[in-house]
GROMACS .gro file of C-alpha atoms in nm:
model
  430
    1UNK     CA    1  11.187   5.523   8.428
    2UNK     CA    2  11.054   5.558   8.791
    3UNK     CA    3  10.698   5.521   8.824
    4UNK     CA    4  10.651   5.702   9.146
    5UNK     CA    5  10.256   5.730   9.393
    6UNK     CA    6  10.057   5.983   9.259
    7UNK     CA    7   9.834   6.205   9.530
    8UNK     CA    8   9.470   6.170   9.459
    9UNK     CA    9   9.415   6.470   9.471
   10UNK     CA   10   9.287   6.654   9.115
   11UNK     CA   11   9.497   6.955   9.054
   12UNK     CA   12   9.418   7.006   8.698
   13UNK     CA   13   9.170   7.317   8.702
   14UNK     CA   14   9.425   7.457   8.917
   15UNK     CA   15   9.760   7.438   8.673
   16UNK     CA   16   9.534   7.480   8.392
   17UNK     CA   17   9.425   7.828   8.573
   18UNK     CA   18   9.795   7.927   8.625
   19UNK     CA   19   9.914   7.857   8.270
   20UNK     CA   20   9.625   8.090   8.093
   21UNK     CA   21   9.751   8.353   8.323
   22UNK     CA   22  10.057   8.538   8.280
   23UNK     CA   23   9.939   8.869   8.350
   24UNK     CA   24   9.654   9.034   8.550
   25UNK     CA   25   9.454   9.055   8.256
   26UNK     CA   26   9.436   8.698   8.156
   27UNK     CA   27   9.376   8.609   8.496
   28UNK     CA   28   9.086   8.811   8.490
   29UNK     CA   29   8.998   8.648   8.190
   30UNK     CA   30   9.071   8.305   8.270
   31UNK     CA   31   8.809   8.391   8.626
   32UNK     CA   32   8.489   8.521   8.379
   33UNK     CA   33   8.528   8.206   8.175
   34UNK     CA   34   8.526   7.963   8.440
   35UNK     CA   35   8.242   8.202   8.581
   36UNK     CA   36   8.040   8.215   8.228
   37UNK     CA   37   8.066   7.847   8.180
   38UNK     CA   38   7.873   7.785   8.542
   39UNK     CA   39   7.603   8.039   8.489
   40UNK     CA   40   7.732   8.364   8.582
   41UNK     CA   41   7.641   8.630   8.348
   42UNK     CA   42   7.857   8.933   8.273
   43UNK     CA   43   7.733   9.286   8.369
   44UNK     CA   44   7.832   9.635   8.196
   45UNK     CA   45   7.982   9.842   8.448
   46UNK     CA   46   7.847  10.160   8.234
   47UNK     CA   47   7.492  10.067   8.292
   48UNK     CA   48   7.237   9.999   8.613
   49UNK     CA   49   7.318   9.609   8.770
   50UNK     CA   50   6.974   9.438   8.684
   51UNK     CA   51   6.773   9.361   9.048
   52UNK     CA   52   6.682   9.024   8.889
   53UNK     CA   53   7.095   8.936   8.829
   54UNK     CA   54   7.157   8.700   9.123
   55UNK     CA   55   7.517   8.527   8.989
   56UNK     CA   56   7.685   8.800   8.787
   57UNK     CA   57   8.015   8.961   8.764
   58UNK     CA   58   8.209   9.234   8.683
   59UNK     CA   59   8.551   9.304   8.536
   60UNK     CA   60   8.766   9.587   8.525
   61UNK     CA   61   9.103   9.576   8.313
   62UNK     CA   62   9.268   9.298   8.544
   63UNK     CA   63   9.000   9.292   8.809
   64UNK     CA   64   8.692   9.073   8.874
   65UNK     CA   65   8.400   9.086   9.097
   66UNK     CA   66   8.146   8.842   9.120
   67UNK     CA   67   7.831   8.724   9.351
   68UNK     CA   68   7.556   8.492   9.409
   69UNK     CA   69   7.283   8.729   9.594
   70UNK     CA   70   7.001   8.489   9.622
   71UNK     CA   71   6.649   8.685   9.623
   72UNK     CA   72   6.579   8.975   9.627
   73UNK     CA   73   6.518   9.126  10.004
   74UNK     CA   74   6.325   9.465  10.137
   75UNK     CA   75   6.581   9.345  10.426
   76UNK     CA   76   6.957   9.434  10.425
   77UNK     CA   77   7.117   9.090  10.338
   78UNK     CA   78   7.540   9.111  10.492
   79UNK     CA   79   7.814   8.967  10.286
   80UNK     CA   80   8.053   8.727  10.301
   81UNK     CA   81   8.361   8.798  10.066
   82UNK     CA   82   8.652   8.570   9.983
   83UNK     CA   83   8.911   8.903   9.830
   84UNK     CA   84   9.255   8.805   9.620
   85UNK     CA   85   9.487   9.000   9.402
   86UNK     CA   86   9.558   8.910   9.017
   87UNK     CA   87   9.912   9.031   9.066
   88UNK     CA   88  10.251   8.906   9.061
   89UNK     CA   89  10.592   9.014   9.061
   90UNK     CA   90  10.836   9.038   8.760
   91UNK     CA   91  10.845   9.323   8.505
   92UNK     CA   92  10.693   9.585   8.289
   93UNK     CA   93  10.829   9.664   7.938
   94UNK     CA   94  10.946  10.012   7.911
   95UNK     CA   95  10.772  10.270   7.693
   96UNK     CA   96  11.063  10.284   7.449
   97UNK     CA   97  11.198   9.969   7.518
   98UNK     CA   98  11.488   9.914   7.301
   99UNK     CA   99  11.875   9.981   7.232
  100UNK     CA  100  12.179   9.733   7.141
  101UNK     CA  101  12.530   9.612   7.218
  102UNK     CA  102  12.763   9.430   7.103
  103UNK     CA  103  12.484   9.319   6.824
  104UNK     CA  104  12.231   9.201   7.073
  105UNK     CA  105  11.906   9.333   7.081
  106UNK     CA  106  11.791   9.384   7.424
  107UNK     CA  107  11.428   9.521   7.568
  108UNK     CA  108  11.427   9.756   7.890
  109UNK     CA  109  11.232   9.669   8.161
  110UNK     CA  110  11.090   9.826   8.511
  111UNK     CA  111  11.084   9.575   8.796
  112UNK     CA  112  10.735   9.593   8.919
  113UNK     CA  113  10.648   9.475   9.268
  114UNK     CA  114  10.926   9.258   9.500
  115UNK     CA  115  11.035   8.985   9.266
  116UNK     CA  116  11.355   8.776   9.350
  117UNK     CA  117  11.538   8.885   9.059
  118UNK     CA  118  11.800   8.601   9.063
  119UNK     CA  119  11.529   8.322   8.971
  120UNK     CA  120  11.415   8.520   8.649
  121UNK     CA  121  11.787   8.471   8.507
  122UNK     CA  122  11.815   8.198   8.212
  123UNK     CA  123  11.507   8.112   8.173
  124UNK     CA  124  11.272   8.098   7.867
  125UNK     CA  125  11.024   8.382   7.869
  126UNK     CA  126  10.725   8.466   7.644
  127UNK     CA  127  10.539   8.792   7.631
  128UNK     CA  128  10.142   8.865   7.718
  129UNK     CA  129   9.996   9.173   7.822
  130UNK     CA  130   9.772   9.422   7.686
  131UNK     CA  131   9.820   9.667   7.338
  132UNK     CA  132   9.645   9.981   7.335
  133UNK     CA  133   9.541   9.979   6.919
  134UNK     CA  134   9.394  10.250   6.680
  135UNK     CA  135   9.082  10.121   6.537
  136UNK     CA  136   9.020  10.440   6.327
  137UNK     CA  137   8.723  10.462   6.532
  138UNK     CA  138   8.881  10.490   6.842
  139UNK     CA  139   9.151  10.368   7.086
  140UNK     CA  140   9.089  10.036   7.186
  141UNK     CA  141   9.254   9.764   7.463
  142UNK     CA  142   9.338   9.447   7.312
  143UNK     CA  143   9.515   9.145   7.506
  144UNK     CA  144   9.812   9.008   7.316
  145UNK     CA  145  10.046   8.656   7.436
  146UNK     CA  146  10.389   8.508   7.234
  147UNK     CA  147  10.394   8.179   7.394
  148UNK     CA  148  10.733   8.130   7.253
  149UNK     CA  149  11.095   8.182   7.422
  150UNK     CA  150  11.131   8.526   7.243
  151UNK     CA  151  11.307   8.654   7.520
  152UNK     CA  152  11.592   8.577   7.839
  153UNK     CA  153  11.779   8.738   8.051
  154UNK     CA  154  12.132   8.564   8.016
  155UNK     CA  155  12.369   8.587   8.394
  156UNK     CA  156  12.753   8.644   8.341
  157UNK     CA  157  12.955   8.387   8.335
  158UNK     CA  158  13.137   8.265   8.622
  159UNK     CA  159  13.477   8.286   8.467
  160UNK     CA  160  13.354   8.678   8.450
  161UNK     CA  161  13.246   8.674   8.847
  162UNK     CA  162  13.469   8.453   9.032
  163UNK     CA  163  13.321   8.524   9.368
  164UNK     CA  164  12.982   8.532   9.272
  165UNK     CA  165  12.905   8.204   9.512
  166UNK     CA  166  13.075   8.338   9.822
  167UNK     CA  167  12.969   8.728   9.770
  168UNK     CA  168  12.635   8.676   9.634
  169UNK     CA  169  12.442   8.789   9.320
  170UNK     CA  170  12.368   9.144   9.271
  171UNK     CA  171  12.209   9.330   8.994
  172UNK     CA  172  12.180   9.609   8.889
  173UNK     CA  173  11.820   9.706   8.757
  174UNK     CA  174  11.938   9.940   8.504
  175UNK     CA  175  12.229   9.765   8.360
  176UNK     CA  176  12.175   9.355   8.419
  177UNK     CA  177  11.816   9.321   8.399
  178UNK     CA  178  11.750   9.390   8.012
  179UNK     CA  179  11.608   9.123   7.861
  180UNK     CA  180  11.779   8.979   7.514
  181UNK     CA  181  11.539   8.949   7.252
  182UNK     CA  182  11.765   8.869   6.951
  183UNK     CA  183  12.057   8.973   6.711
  184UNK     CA  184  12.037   9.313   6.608
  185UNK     CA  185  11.985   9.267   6.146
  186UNK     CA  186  11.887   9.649   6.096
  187UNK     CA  187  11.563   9.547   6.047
  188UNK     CA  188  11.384   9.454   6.374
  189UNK     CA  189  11.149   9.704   6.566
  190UNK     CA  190  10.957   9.618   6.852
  191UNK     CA  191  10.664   9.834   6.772
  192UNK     CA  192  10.625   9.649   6.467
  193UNK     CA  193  10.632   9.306   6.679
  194UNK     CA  194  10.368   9.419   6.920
  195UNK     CA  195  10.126   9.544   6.628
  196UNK     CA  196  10.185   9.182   6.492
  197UNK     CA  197  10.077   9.028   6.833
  198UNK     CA  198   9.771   9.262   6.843
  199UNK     CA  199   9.646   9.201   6.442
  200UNK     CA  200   9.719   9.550   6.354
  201UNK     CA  201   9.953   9.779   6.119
  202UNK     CA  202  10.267   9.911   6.338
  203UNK     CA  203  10.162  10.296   6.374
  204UNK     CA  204   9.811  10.206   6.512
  205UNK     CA  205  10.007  10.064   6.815
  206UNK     CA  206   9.947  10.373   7.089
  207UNK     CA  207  10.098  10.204   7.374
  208UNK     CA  208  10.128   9.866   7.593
  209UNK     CA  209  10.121   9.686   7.919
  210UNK     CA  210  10.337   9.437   7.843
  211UNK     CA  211  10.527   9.173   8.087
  212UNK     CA  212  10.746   8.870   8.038
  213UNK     CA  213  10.644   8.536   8.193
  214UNK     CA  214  10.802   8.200   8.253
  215UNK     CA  215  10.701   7.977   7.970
  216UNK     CA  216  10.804   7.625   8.199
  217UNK     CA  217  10.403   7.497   8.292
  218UNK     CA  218  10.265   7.435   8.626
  219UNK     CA  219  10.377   7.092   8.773
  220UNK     CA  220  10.293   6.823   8.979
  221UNK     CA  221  10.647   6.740   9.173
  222UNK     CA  222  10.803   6.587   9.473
  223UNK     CA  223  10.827   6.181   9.616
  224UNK     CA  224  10.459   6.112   9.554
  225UNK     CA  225  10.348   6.417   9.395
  226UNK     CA  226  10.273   6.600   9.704
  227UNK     CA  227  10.406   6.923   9.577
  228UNK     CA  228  10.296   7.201   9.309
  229UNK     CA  229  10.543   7.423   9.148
  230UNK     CA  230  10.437   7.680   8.910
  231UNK     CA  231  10.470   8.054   8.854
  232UNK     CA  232  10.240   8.323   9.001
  233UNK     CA  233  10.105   8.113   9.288
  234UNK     CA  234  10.108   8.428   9.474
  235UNK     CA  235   9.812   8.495   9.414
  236UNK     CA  236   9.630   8.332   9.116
  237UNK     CA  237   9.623   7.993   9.362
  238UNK     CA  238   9.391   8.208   9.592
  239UNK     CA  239   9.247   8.407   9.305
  240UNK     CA  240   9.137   8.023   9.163
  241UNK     CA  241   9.022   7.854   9.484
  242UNK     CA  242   8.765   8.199   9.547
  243UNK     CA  243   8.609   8.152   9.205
  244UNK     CA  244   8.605   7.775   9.237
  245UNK     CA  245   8.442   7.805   9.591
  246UNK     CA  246   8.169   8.084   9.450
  247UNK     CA  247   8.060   7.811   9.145
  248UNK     CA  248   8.044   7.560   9.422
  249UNK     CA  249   7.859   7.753   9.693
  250UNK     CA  250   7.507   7.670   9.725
  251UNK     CA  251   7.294   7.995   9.692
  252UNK     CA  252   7.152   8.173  10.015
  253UNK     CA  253   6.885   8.416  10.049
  254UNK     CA  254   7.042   8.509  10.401
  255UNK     CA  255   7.391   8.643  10.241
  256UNK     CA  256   7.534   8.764   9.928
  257UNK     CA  257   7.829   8.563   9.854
  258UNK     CA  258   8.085   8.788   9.662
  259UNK     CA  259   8.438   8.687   9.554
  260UNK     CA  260   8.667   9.017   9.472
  261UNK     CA  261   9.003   8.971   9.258
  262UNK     CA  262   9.223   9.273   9.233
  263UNK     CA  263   9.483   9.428   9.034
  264UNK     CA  264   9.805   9.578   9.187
  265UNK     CA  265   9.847   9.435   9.521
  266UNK     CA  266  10.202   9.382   9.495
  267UNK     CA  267  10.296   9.743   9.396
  268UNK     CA  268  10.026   9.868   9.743
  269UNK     CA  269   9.684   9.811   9.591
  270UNK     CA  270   9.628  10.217   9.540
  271UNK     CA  271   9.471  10.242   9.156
  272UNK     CA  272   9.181  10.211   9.013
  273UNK     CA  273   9.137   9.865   9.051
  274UNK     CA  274   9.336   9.778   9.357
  275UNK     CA  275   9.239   9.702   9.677
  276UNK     CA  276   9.316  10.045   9.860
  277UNK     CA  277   9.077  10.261   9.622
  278UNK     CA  278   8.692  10.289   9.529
  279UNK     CA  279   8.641   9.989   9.306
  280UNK     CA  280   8.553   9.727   9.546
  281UNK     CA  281   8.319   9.977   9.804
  282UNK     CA  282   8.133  10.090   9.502
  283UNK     CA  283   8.049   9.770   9.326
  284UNK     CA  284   7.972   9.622   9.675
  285UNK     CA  285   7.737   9.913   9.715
  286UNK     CA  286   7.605   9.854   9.345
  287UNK     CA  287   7.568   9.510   9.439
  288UNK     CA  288   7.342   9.553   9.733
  289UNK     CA  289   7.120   9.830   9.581
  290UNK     CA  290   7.082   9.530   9.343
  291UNK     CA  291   6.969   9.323   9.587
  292UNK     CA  292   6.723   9.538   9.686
  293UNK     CA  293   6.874   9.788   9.956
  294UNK     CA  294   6.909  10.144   9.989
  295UNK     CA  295   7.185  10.377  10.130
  296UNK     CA  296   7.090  10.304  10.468
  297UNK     CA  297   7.045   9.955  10.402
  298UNK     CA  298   7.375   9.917  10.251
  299UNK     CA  299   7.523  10.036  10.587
  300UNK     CA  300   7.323   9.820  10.752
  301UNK     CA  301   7.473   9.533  10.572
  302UNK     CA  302   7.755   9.628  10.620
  303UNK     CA  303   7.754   9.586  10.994
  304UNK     CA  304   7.774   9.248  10.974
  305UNK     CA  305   7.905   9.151  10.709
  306UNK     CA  306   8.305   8.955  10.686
  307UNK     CA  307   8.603   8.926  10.408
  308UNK     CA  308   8.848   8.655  10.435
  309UNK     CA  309   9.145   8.807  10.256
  310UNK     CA  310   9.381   8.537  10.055
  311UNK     CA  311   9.707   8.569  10.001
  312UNK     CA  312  10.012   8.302  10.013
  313UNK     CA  313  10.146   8.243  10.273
  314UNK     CA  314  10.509   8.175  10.426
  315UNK     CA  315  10.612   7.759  10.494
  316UNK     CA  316  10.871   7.739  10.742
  317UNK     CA  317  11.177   7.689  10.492
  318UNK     CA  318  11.361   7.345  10.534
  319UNK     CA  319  11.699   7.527  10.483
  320UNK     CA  320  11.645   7.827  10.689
  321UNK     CA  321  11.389   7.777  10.963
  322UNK     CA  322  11.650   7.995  11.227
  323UNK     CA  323  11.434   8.275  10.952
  324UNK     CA  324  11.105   8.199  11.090
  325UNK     CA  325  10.930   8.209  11.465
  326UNK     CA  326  11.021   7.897  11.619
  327UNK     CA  327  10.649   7.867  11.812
  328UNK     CA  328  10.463   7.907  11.486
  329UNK     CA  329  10.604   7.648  11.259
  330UNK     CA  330  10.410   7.636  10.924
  331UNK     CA  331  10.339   7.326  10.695
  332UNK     CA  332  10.339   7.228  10.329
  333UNK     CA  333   9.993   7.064  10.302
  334UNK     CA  334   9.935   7.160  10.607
  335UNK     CA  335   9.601   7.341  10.568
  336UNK     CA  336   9.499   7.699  10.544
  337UNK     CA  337   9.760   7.974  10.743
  338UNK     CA  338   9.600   8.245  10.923
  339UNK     CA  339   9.828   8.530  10.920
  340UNK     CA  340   9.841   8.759  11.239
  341UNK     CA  341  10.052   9.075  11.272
  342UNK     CA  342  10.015   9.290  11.602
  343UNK     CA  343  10.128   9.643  11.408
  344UNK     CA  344   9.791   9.566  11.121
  345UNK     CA  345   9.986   9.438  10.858
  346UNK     CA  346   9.778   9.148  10.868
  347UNK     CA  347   9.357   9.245  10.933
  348UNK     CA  348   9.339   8.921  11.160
  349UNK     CA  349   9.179   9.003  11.498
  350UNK     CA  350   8.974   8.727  11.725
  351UNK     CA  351   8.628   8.832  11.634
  352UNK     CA  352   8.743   8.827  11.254
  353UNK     CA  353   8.895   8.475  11.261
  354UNK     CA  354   8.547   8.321  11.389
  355UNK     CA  355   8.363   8.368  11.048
  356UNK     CA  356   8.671   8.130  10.915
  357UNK     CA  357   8.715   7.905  11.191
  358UNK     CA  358   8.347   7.811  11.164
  359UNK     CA  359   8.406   7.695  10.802
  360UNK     CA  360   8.707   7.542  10.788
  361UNK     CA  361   8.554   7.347  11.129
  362UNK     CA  362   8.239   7.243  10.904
  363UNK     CA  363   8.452   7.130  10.621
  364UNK     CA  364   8.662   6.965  10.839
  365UNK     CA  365   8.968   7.144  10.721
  366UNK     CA  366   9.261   7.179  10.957
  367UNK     CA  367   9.405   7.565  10.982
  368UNK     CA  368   9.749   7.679  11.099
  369UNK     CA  369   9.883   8.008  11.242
  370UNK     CA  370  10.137   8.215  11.088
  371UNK     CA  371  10.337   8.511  11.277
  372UNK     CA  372  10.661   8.701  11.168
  373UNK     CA  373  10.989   8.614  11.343
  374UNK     CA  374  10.976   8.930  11.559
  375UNK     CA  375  11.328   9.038  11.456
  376UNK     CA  376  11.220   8.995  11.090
  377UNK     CA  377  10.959   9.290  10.933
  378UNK     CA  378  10.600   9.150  10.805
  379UNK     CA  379  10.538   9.206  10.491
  380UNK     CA  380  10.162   9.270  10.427
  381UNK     CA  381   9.834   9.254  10.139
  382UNK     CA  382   9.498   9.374  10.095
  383UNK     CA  383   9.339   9.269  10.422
  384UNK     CA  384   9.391   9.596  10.619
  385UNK     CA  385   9.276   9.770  10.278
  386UNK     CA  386   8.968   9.602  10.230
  387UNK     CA  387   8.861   9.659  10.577
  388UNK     CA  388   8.971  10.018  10.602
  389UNK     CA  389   8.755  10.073  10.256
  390UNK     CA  390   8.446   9.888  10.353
  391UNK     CA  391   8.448   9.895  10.731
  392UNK     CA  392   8.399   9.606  10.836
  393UNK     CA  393   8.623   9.239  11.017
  394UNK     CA  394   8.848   9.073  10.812
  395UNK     CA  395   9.066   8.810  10.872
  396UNK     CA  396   9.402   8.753  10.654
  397UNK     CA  397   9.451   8.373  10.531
  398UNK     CA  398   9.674   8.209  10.234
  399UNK     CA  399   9.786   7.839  10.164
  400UNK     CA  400  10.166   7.785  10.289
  401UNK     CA  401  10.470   7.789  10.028
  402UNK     CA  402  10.796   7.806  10.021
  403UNK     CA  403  11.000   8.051   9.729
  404UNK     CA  404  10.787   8.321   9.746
  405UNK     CA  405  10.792   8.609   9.494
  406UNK     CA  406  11.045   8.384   9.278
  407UNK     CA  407  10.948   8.278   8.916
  408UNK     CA  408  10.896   7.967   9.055
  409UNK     CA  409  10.712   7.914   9.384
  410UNK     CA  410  10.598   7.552   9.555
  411UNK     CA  411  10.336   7.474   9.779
  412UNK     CA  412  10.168   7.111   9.894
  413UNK     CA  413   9.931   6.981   9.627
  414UNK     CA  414   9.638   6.914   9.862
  415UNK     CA  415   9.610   7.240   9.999
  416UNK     CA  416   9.462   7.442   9.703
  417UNK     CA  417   9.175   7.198   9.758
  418UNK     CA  418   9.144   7.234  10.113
  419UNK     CA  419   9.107   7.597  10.100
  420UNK     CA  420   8.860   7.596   9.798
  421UNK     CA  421   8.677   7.343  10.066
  422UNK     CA  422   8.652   7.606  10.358
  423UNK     CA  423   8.573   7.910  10.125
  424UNK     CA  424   8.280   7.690   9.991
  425UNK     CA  425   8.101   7.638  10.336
  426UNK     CA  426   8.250   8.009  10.424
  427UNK     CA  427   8.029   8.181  10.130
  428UNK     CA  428   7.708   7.966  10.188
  429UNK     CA  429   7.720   7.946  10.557
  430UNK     CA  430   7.438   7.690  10.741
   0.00000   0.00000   0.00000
């Protein structure tokens, strides 16, 4: 056996963060515990914020928001917020999901978001997501996970696609994308399997949420462990080092630090918990009536506040750099990427990279620029959102990887840390 250098650095929180979190919901989850077990106590969105809560959070299905708001203040106090998504691509289980052939039970899915679909092939899979139940005194959400390899989604053969490495995989969503969950014995329904994940009697089963997820853990990897592979880096990585850097962040009575983590990015952030929608302006405004301002106050604040927005970020790829702008090369480990885009796709102006700069300069954190290949479109994330919404800078920034939007994604091993780092001095600024 080859004992290979370890990197010093401690990514443990980290994988153990990505692991508990398959879907939106447990990431959400996985956030309030980390938050509970530092101090933070958890408010009921149904009922006034109490002026004396000064680290508190909120959730909402599979969004968070939490703050540290320091005393109260007859003066409007601006904000600094670190915003993520909870969000990945993959798939969504189908209403009435199955139907057989050839004896194999299979389970119909919907692609949601932009996931490479070729990487989700032959691989084990469990199942998490949320059941809606039938107490008999009402309709309740409960969150359900198989940790087991109940399901795949099996490729054809080559003998059965000859060409399929000169021509390319395609796939059709309707027909190849399926997943197999078994042999068909006359007996199986998959109501009756999703009661049994949720504690309950099949016909109190009203409906589900329900996605499969890569079972193989997050992983330290590469010549001296310098790499991280796991699934849903984009964005529970960013959604991790916010919550980390809020726990860290000493308190202020100049700012309210705020970390937001929202649902839906990847299918364009508008719902009721994403990004592009009233969720984060009104608990922001709920949050500094808190704190002791009123409407005009709130505006106030709002004039000078800042939101860095994190999201993952593209590494120039090894194997196909002619994809990426040759001026802008961009680093594994090599420190936070801000993301600029001249058509808004990316929030990043001048003035709204300062806040940033400042704190990655006082945690002596080194920060690289990312922009498209200008014959290649930009993809995009909740920056522009969150500043349309709240009115005010923000600047877009994620930690570099390479495999983006596959079921397995890899990024350096020392960056999560050096962006936790940065947001810490960014939310409890000098």
């Amino acid at each position: 056996m080859v004992t290979r250098p370890q990197t010093e650095i401690d990514t443990a929180g980290l994988r153990a963060f990505l692991d508990a979190s398959p879907t939106p919901w447990h990431a959400a989850e996985a956030a309030a515990r980390l938050l509970a077990a530092a101090g933070f106590d958890e408010l009921d969105l149904e009922r006034p914020f109490d002026a004396g809560g000064q680290r508190c959070y909120v959730r909402r299905d599979g969004s968070l928001i939490a703050w540290q708001a320091g005393a109260t203040s007859d003066a409007p106090k601006p904000l600094r917020i670190a915003a993520a998504h909870t969000d990945s691509p993959g798939f969504r289980i189908k209403p009435r999901p199955e139907s057989t052939v050839a004896g194999a039970l299979r389970l119909g899915v919907e692609v949601y978001g932009g996931p490479l679909l070729n990487s989700w092939l032959d691989r084990d899979l469990g199942l998490a997501g949320t059941v809606l139940v039938d107490t008999g005194e009402g309709l309740q959400t409960r969150p359900v996970i198989d940790d087991e390899p109940v399901l795949r989604i099996p490729q054809l053969a080559i003998h059965l696609d000859r060409a399929v490495n000169d021509t390319g995989l395609k796939l059709d969503r309707q027909q190849h994308l399926p997943l197999l969950w078994g042999l068909d014995d006359g007996a199986a329904h998959f109501g009756s399997y999703v009661a049994g994940l949720a504690g309950v009697d099949a016909p109190q089963v009203r409906g589900w949420n329900l996605a499969p997820f890569d079972l193989n853990p997050a992983r330290i990897c590469g010549r001296r462990g310098e790499l991280l592979a796991s699934a849903r880096l984009d964005d529970l990585l960013s959604c991790h080092a916010g919550v980390e850097a809020l726990i860290r962040a000493e308190p202020s009575d100049e700012v309210i630090s705020v970390v937001v983590l929202v649902d839906h990015e990847e299918v364009g952030s508008t719902s009721a918990t994403g990004a592009d929608g009233t969720f984060v302006p009104q608990i922001i405004e709920r949050i500094c009536a808190a704190s002791g301002a009123d409407r005009e106050g709130f505006l106030v604040a709002m004039a000078s506040s800042h939101a860095v927005s994190l999201d993952m970020a593209h590494a120039t790829h090894p194997n196909h750099a002619e994809r990426h702008d040759p001026g802008h090369t961009v680093f594994l480990d090599g420190g936070p990427v801000v993301k600029h885009n001249a058509q808004q796709r990316y929030a990043t102006t001048p003035a709204s990279l300062a806040p940033f700069l400042a704190a990655c300069d006082a945690a002596e954190v080194a920060v690289q620029h990312f922009v498209s290949h200008s014959e290649m479109p930009c993809g995009s994330t909740i920056g522009p959102a969150l500043g349309a919404g709240l009115g005010i800078p923000v600047v877009d920034v994620g930690v570099a990887q390479l495999a983006m939007h596959s079921v397995r994604e890899v990024c350096g091993s020392s960056d999560p840390e050096r962006l936790c780092r940065a947001l810490t001095r960014y939310l409890s600024p000098a």
